[in-house]
Amino acid sequence: MFSVTCIVTQRKFGGIWVGLNHSHIIPLSVSHNFDVARQEWDLVAIEISEEFDNCPCGQDIKEHCYIRNRLNGATTYVERYA
């Protein structure tokens, strides 16, 4: 179950949907407009952990979707949205 505070929008990378949080993505993006900023990112890798970790929004996750901003090179991870 994903919290509403974590999933502000979803973005599809190939066949994978990930959750993007406005307060996490905007500071790492070139654009300050969330609808534009969320399009700056590419999925780099997916890692499935045996132990729970925290999404940058605080949600417990096991699937880390690593994304990279193609405009400024910033990287982070977000949760996979099932």
N, CA, C and O atoms as a printed pandas DataFrame, in Angstrom:
     atom_number atom_name residue_name chain_id  residue_number  x_coord  y_coord  z_coord
0              1         N          MET        A               1    0.847   -1.183    0.000
1              2        CA          MET        A               1    0.000    0.000    0.000
2              3         C          MET        A               1    0.884    1.234    0.000
3              4         O          MET        A               1    1.832    1.311    0.781
4              5         N          PHE        A               2    0.595    2.189   -0.851
5              6        CA          PHE        A               2    1.397    3.393   -0.966
6              7         C          PHE        A               2    0.638    4.576   -0.397
7              8         O          PHE        A               2   -0.566    4.715   -0.611
8              9         N          SER        A               3    1.347    5.425    0.328
9             10        CA          SER        A               3    0.702    6.575    0.940
10            11         C          SER        A               3    0.433    7.661   -0.088
11            12         O          SER        A               3    1.171    7.793   -1.064
12            13         N          VAL        A               4   -0.603    8.425    0.124
13            14        CA          VAL        A               4   -0.958    9.523   -0.766
14            15         C          VAL        A               4    0.139   10.582   -0.746
15            16         O          VAL        A               4    0.384   11.225   -1.766
16            17         N          THR        A               5    0.796   10.774    0.381
17            18        CA          THR        A               5    1.852   11.778    0.447
18            19         C          THR        A               5    3.048   11.386   -0.394
19            20         O          THR        A               5    3.797   12.255   -0.840
20            21         N          CYS        A               6    3.242   10.116   -0.618
21            22        CA          CYS        A               6    4.382    9.670   -1.402
22            23         C          CYS        A               6    4.063    9.723   -2.895
23            24         O          CYS        A               6    4.861   10.231   -3.684
24            25         N          ILE        A               7    2.924    9.211   -3.275
25            26        CA          ILE        A               7    2.574    9.165   -4.686
26            27         C          ILE        A               7    1.822   10.432   -5.058
27            28         O          ILE        A               7    0.624   10.556   -4.803
28            29         N          VAL        A               8    2.531   11.358   -5.656
29            30        CA          VAL        A               8    1.886   12.571   -6.150
30            31         C          VAL        A               8    1.470   12.337   -7.588
31            32         O          VAL        A               8    0.408   12.786   -8.017
32            33         N          THR        A               9    2.297   11.642   -8.318
33            34        CA          THR        A               9    1.984   11.271   -9.690
34            35         C          THR        A               9    2.774   10.017  -10.010
35            36         O          THR        A               9    3.690    9.642   -9.279
36            37         N          GLN        A              10    2.418    9.388  -11.082
37            38        CA          GLN        A              10    3.178    8.239  -11.540
38            39         C          GLN        A              10    3.782    8.599  -12.889
39            40         O          GLN        A              10    3.255    9.440  -13.618
40            41         N          ARG        A              11    4.874    7.961  -13.201
41            42        CA          ARG        A              11    5.509    8.129  -14.502
42            43         C          ARG        A              11    5.861    6.753  -14.995
43            44         O          ARG        A              11    6.409    5.943  -14.247
44            45         N          LYS        A              12    5.557    6.477  -16.238
45            46        CA          LYS        A              12    5.843    5.171  -16.808
46            47         C          LYS        A              12    7.179    5.206  -17.541
47            48         O          LYS        A              12    7.398    6.043  -18.417
48            49         N          PHE        A              13    8.068    4.285  -17.168
49            50        CA          PHE        A              13    9.357    4.101  -17.826
50            51         C          PHE        A              13    9.309    2.728  -18.477
51            52         O          PHE        A              13    9.462    1.718  -17.791
52            53         N          GLY        A              14    9.101    2.672  -19.772
53            54        CA          GLY        A              14    8.908    1.376  -20.415
54            55         C          GLY        A              14    7.643    0.763  -19.839
55            56         O          GLY        A              14    6.567    1.347  -19.971
56            57         N          GLY        A              15    7.740   -0.397  -19.206
57            58        CA          GLY        A              15    6.583   -1.031  -18.593
58            59         C          GLY        A              15    6.515   -0.832  -17.091
59            60         O          GLY        A              15    5.681   -1.447  -16.427
60            61         N          ILE        A              16    7.377    0.017  -16.539
61            62        CA          ILE        A              16    7.482    0.199  -15.093
62            63         C          ILE        A              16    6.905    1.549  -14.687
63            64         O          ILE        A              16    7.290    2.587  -15.226
64            65         N          TRP        A              17    5.982    1.526  -13.737
65            66        CA          TRP        A              17    5.433    2.760  -13.172
66            67         C          TRP        A              17    6.150    3.051  -11.865
67            68         O          TRP        A              17    6.302    2.165  -11.024
68            69         N          VAL        A              18    6.591    4.293  -11.694
69            70        CA          VAL        A              18    7.218    4.689  -10.439
70            71         C          VAL        A              18    6.466    5.865   -9.847
71            72         O          VAL        A              18    5.817    6.628  -10.563
72            73         N          GLY        A              19    6.561    6.004   -8.533
73            74        CA          GLY        A              19    5.929    7.117   -7.847
74            75         C          GLY        A              19    6.886    8.287   -7.737
75            76         O          GLY        A              19    8.041    8.114   -7.348
76            77         N          LEU        A              20    6.415    9.473   -8.076
77            78        CA          LEU        A              20    7.239   10.674   -7.979
78            79         C          LEU        A              20    6.581   11.645   -7.008
79            80         O          LEU        A              20    5.388   11.931   -7.104
80            81         N          ASN        A              21    7.371   12.139   -6.082
81            82        CA          ASN        A              21    6.882   13.073   -5.079
82            83         C          ASN        A              21    7.402   14.469   -5.413
83            84         O          ASN        A              21    8.601   14.665   -5.614
84            85         N          HIS        A              22    6.493   15.429   -5.469
85            86        CA          HIS        A              22    6.820   16.805   -5.836
86            87         C          HIS        A              22    7.978   17.360   -5.010
87            88         O          HIS        A              22    8.928   17.901   -5.574
88            89         N          SER        A              23    7.916   17.236   -3.695
89            90        CA          SER        A              23    8.933   17.837   -2.831
90            91         C          SER        A              23   10.296   17.154   -2.944
91            92         O          SER        A              23   11.310   17.727   -2.546
92            93         N          HIS        A              24   10.326   15.947   -3.477
93            94        CA          HIS        A              24   11.592   15.234   -3.665
94            95         C          HIS        A              24   12.185   15.508   -5.047
95            96         O          HIS        A              24   13.396   15.690   -5.172
96            97         N          ILE        A              25   11.357   15.541   -6.071
97            98        CA          ILE        A              25   11.826   15.651   -7.453
98            99         C          ILE        A              25   12.174   17.079   -7.861
99           100         O          ILE        A              25   13.182   17.290   -8.535
100          101         N          ILE        A              26   11.374   18.058   -7.472
101          102        CA          ILE        A              26   11.605   19.449   -7.893
102          103         C          ILE        A              26   13.004   19.961   -7.529
103          104         O          ILE        A              26   13.658   20.540   -8.396
104          105         N          PRO        A              27   13.499   19.783   -6.299
105          106        CA          PRO        A              27   14.837   20.295   -5.986
106          107         C          PRO        A              27   15.956   19.651   -6.812
107          108         O          PRO        A              27   17.030   20.232   -6.963
108          109         N          LEU        A              28   15.705   18.459   -7.342
109          110        CA          LEU        A              28   16.709   17.746   -8.134
110          111         C          LEU        A              28   16.550   17.969   -9.635
111          112         O          LEU        A              28   17.349   17.468  -10.426
112          113         N          SER        A              29   15.530   18.712  -10.025
113          114        CA          SER        A              29   15.209   18.929  -11.432
114          115         C          SER        A              29   15.634   20.311  -11.904
115          116         O          SER        A              29   15.891   21.203  -11.096
116          117         N          VAL        A              30   15.704   20.478  -13.221
117          118        CA          VAL        A              30   15.991   21.781  -13.815
118          119         C          VAL        A              30   14.748   22.660  -13.738
119          120         O          VAL        A              30   14.823   23.815  -13.318
120          121         N          SER        A              31   13.614   22.114  -14.142
121          122        CA          SER        A              31   12.367   22.878  -14.124
122          123         C          SER        A              31   11.779   22.930  -12.720
123          124         O          SER        A              31   11.917   21.982  -11.947
124          125         N          HIS        A              32   11.136   24.019  -12.399
125          126        CA          HIS        A              32   10.424   24.146  -11.131
126          127         C          HIS        A              32    8.935   23.872  -11.315
127          128         O          HIS        A              32    8.158   23.980  -10.366
128          129         N          ASN        A              33    8.544   23.523  -12.519
129          130        CA          ASN        A              33    7.172   23.124  -12.829
130          131         C          ASN        A              33    7.136   21.600  -12.786
131          132         O          ASN        A              33    7.792   20.940  -13.592
132          133         N          PHE        A              34    6.372   21.041  -11.850
133          134        CA          PHE        A              34    6.385   19.598  -11.638
134          135         C          PHE        A              34    6.007   18.810  -12.886
135          136         O          PHE        A              34    6.612   17.773  -13.158
136          137         N          ASP        A              35    5.022   19.275  -13.650
137          138        CA          ASP        A              35    4.613   18.546  -14.855
138          139         C          ASP        A              35    5.737   18.469  -15.890
139          140         O          ASP        A              35    5.833   17.493  -16.634
140          141         N          VAL        A              36    6.568   19.476  -15.936
141          142        CA          VAL        A              36    7.730   19.478  -16.835
142          143         C          VAL        A              36    8.876   18.693  -16.206
143          144         O          VAL        A              36    9.514   17.880  -16.875
144          145         N          ALA        A              37    9.137   18.932  -14.927
145          146        CA          ALA        A              37   10.255   18.287  -14.227
146          147         C          ALA        A              37   10.155   16.775  -14.263
147          148         O          ALA        A              37   11.169   16.102  -14.447
148          149         N          ARG        A              38    8.985   16.229  -14.098
149          150        CA          ARG        A              38    8.864   14.765  -14.064
150          151         C          ARG        A              38    9.209   14.110  -15.395
151          152         O          ARG        A              38    9.459   12.906  -15.452
152          153         N          GLN        A              39    9.224   14.908  -16.474
153          154        CA          GLN        A              39    9.585   14.377  -17.790
154          155         C          GLN        A              39   11.100   14.390  -18.029
155          156         O          GLN        A              39   11.569   13.868  -19.041
156          157         N          GLU        A              40   11.856   14.975  -17.116
157          158        CA          GLU        A              40   13.309   15.071  -17.247
158          159         C          GLU        A              40   14.024   13.776  -16.864
159          160         O          GLU        A              40   15.220   13.634  -17.119
160          161         N          TRP        A              41   13.313   12.839  -16.259
161          162        CA          TRP        A              41   13.936   11.682  -15.618
162          163         C          TRP        A              41   13.832   10.411  -16.452
163          164         O          TRP        A              41   12.829   10.168  -17.123
164          165         N          ASP        A              42   14.897    9.602  -16.396
165          166        CA          ASP        A              42   14.941    8.292  -17.050
166          167         C          ASP        A              42   15.200    7.219  -16.001
167          168         O          ASP        A              42   15.952    7.436  -15.051
168          169         N          LEU        A              43   14.579    6.070  -16.179
169          170        CA          LEU        A              43   14.817    4.922  -15.308
170          171         C          LEU        A              43   16.178    4.321  -15.650
171          172         O          LEU        A              43   16.465    4.041  -16.814
172          173         N          VAL        A              44   17.019    4.123  -14.624
173          174        CA          VAL        A              44   18.359    3.579  -14.825
174          175         C          VAL        A              44   18.412    2.107  -14.412
175          176         O          VAL        A              44   18.975    1.282  -15.131
176          177         N          ALA        A              45   17.835    1.780  -13.267
177          178        CA          ALA        A              45   17.908    0.405  -12.757
178          179         C          ALA        A              45   16.823    0.189  -11.711
179          180         O          ALA        A              45   16.273    1.136  -11.150
180          181         N          ILE        A              46   16.532   -1.087  -11.466
181          182        CA          ILE        A              46   15.610   -1.478  -10.402
182          183         C          ILE        A              46   16.336   -2.482   -9.518
183          184         O          ILE        A              46   16.943   -3.434  -10.006
184          185         N          GLU        A              47   16.264   -2.258   -8.228
185          186        CA          GLU        A              47   16.895   -3.158   -7.265
186          187         C          GLU        A              47   15.839   -3.605   -6.260
187          188         O          GLU        A              47   15.105   -2.783   -5.712
188          189         N          ILE        A              48   15.768   -4.898   -6.024
189          190        CA          ILE        A              48   14.836   -5.433   -5.046
190          191         C          ILE        A              48   15.633   -5.901   -3.839
191          192         O          ILE        A              48   16.490   -6.779   -3.943
192          193         N          SER        A              49   15.337   -5.302   -2.700
193          194        CA          SER        A              49   16.049   -5.615   -1.460
194          195         C          SER        A              49   15.279   -6.658   -0.657
195          196         O          SER        A              49   14.060   -6.779   -0.782
196          197         N          GLU        A              50   15.994   -7.397    0.157
197          198        CA          GLU        A              50   15.338   -8.339    1.055
198          199         C          GLU        A              50   14.800   -7.616    2.285
199          200         O          GLU        A              50   13.792   -8.024    2.862
200          201         N          GLU        A              51   15.465   -6.562    2.675
201          202        CA          GLU        A              51   15.074   -5.767    3.838
202          203         C          GLU        A              51   14.326   -4.517    3.372
203          204         O          GLU        A              51   14.577   -4.005    2.281
204          205         N          PHE        A              52   13.420   -4.039    4.198
205          206        CA          PHE        A              52   12.737   -2.785    3.889
206          207         C          PHE        A              52   13.700   -1.617    4.040
207          208         O          PHE        A              52   14.563   -1.614    4.918
208          209         N          ASP        A              53   13.542   -0.648    3.190
209          210        CA          ASP        A              53   14.269    0.613    3.230
210          211         C          ASP        A              53   13.207    1.701    3.134
211          212         O          ASP        A              53   12.017    1.402    3.041
212          213         N          ASN        A              54   13.628    2.950    3.156
213          214        CA          ASN        A              54   12.665    4.037    3.049
214          215         C          ASN        A              54   12.800    4.754    1.723
215          216         O          ASN        A              54   13.903    5.085    1.287
216          217         N          CYS        A              55   11.682    4.986    1.098
217          218        CA          CYS        A              55   11.595    5.879   -0.046
218          219         C          CYS        A              55   11.962    7.269    0.488
219          220         O          CYS        A              55   11.767    7.523    1.677
220          221         N          PRO        A              56   12.479    8.168   -0.335
221          222        CA          PRO        A              56   12.780    9.520    0.159
222          223         C          PRO        A              56   11.593   10.214    0.834
223          224         O          PRO        A              56   11.788   11.155    1.603
224          225         N          CYS        A              57   10.373    9.764    0.558
225          226        CA          CYS        A              57    9.199   10.351    1.207
226          227         C          CYS        A              57    8.896    9.703    2.557
227          228         O          CYS        A              57    8.020   10.163    3.289
228          229         N          GLY        A              58    9.634    8.617    2.888
229          230        CA          GLY        A              58    9.432    7.958    4.172
230          231         C          GLY        A              58    8.674    6.643    4.099
231          232         O          GLY        A              58    8.594    5.922    5.094
232          233         N          GLN        A              59    8.125    6.322    2.953
233          234        CA          GLN        A              59    7.378    5.079    2.752
234          235         C          GLN        A              59    8.325    3.883    2.808
235          236         O          GLN        A              59    9.416    3.948    2.242
236          237         N          ASP        A              60    7.938    2.784    3.477
237          238        CA          ASP        A              60    8.725    1.551    3.472
238          239         C          ASP        A              60    8.647    0.913    2.093
239          240         O          ASP        A              60    7.561    0.714    1.550
240          241         N          ILE        A              61    9.808    0.594    1.534
241          242        CA          ILE        A              61    9.847   -0.024    0.204
242          243         C          ILE        A              61   10.907   -1.114    0.166
243          244         O          ILE        A              61   11.854   -1.114    0.953
244          245         N          LYS        A              62   10.727   -2.038   -0.764
245          246        CA          LYS        A              62   11.739   -3.043   -1.062
246          247         C          LYS        A              62   12.253   -2.886   -2.489
247          248         O          LYS        A              62   13.364   -3.313   -2.801
248          249         N          GLU        A              63   11.448   -2.276   -3.353
249          250        CA          GLU        A              63   11.848   -2.074   -4.745
250          251         C          GLU        A              63   12.327   -0.642   -4.933
251          252         O          GLU        A              63   11.553    0.305   -4.800
252          253         N          HIS        A              64   13.600   -0.496   -5.241
253          254        CA          HIS        A              64   14.194    0.813   -5.488
254          255         C          HIS        A              64   14.290    1.017   -6.997
255          256         O          HIS        A              64   14.930    0.227   -7.690
256          257         N          CYS        A              65   13.670    2.050   -7.498
257          258        CA          CYS        A              65   13.778    2.400   -8.902
258          259         C          CYS        A              65   14.725    3.591   -9.001
259          260         O          CYS        A              65   14.375    4.709   -8.624
260          261         N          TYR        A              66   15.911    3.341   -9.506
261          262        CA          TYR        A              66   16.912    4.389   -9.626
262          263         C          TYR        A              66   16.656    5.176  -10.902
263          264         O          TYR        A              66   16.540    4.610  -11.989
264          265         N          ILE        A              67   16.571    6.495  -10.748
265          266        CA          ILE        A              67   16.296    7.360  -11.882
266          267         C          ILE        A              67   17.397    8.422  -11.999
267          268         O          ILE        A              67   18.042    8.787  -11.016
268          269         N          ARG        A              68   17.592    8.905  -13.240
269          270        CA          ARG        A              68   18.622    9.907  -13.519
270          271         C          ARG        A              68   18.002   11.029  -14.340
271          272         O          ARG        A              68   17.270   10.794  -15.302
272          273         N          ASN        A              69   18.314   12.246  -13.934
273          274        CA          ASN        A              69   17.835   13.403  -14.672
274          275         C          ASN        A              69   18.748   13.613  -15.873
275          276         O          ASN        A              69   19.947   13.844  -15.718
276          277         N          ARG        A              70   18.176   13.530  -17.066
277          278        CA          ARG        A              70   18.987   13.616  -18.272
278          279         C          ARG        A              70   19.487   15.024  -18.573
279          280         O          ARG        A              70   20.370   15.196  -19.413
280          281         N          LEU        A              71   18.932   16.041  -17.895
281          282        CA          LEU        A              71   19.353   17.423  -18.136
282          283         C          LEU        A              71   20.492   17.878  -17.223
283          284         O          LEU        A              71   21.342   18.663  -17.644
284          285         N          ASN        A              72   20.518   17.392  -15.977
285          286        CA          ASN        A              72   21.552   17.854  -15.050
286          287         C          ASN        A              72   22.357   16.723  -14.398
287          288         O          ASN        A              72   23.271   16.989  -13.618
288          289         N          GLY        A              73   22.024   15.467  -14.712
289          290        CA          GLY        A              73   22.785   14.331  -14.186
290          291         C          GLY        A              73   22.440   13.906  -12.767
291          292         O          GLY        A              73   23.038   12.962  -12.251
292          293         N          ALA        A              74   21.490   14.581  -12.122
293          294        CA          ALA        A              74   21.089   14.207  -10.756
294          295         C          ALA        A              74   20.546   12.781  -10.748
295          296         O          ALA        A              74   19.913   12.345  -11.710
296          297         N          THR        A              75   20.794   12.061   -9.663
297          298        CA          THR        A              75   20.275   10.701   -9.514
298          299         C          THR        A              75   19.584   10.569   -8.161
299          300         O          THR        A              75   19.913   11.267   -7.202
300          301         N          THR        A              76   18.635    9.671   -8.113
301          302        CA          THR        A              76   17.922    9.371   -6.871
302          303         C          THR        A              76   17.203    8.048   -7.073
303          304         O          THR        A              76   17.282    7.438   -8.139
304          305         N          TYR        A              77   16.511    7.620   -6.047
305          306        CA          TYR        A              77   15.646    6.453   -6.204
306          307         C          TYR        A              77   14.259    6.790   -5.698
307          308         O          TYR        A              77   14.074    7.651   -4.838
308          309         N          VAL        A              78   13.299    6.087   -6.253
309          310        CA          VAL        A              78   11.895    6.249   -5.885
310          311         C          VAL        A              78   11.282    4.868   -5.798
311          312         O          VAL        A              78   11.925    3.872   -6.131
312          313         N          GLU        A              79   10.046    4.808   -5.355
313          314        CA          GLU        A              79    9.386    3.514   -5.233
314          315         C          GLU        A              79    8.752    3.091   -6.545
315          316         O          GLU        A              79    8.377    3.923   -7.371
316          317         N          ARG        A              80    8.639    1.789   -6.717
317          318        CA          ARG        A              80    7.895    1.256   -7.858
318          319         C          ARG        A              80    6.424    1.305   -7.504
319          320         O          ARG        A              80    6.033    0.961   -6.389
320          321         N          TYR        A              81    5.627    1.726   -8.435
321          322        CA          TYR        A              81    4.193    1.815   -8.234
322          323         C          TYR        A              81    3.540    0.634   -8.914
323          324         O          TYR        A              81    3.580    0.514  -10.139
324          325         N          ALA        A              82    2.944   -0.233   -8.129
325          326        CA          ALA        A              82    2.353   -1.460   -8.680
326          327         C          ALA        A              82    1.005   -1.202   -9.318
327          328         O          ALA        A              82    0.376   -2.130   -9.828
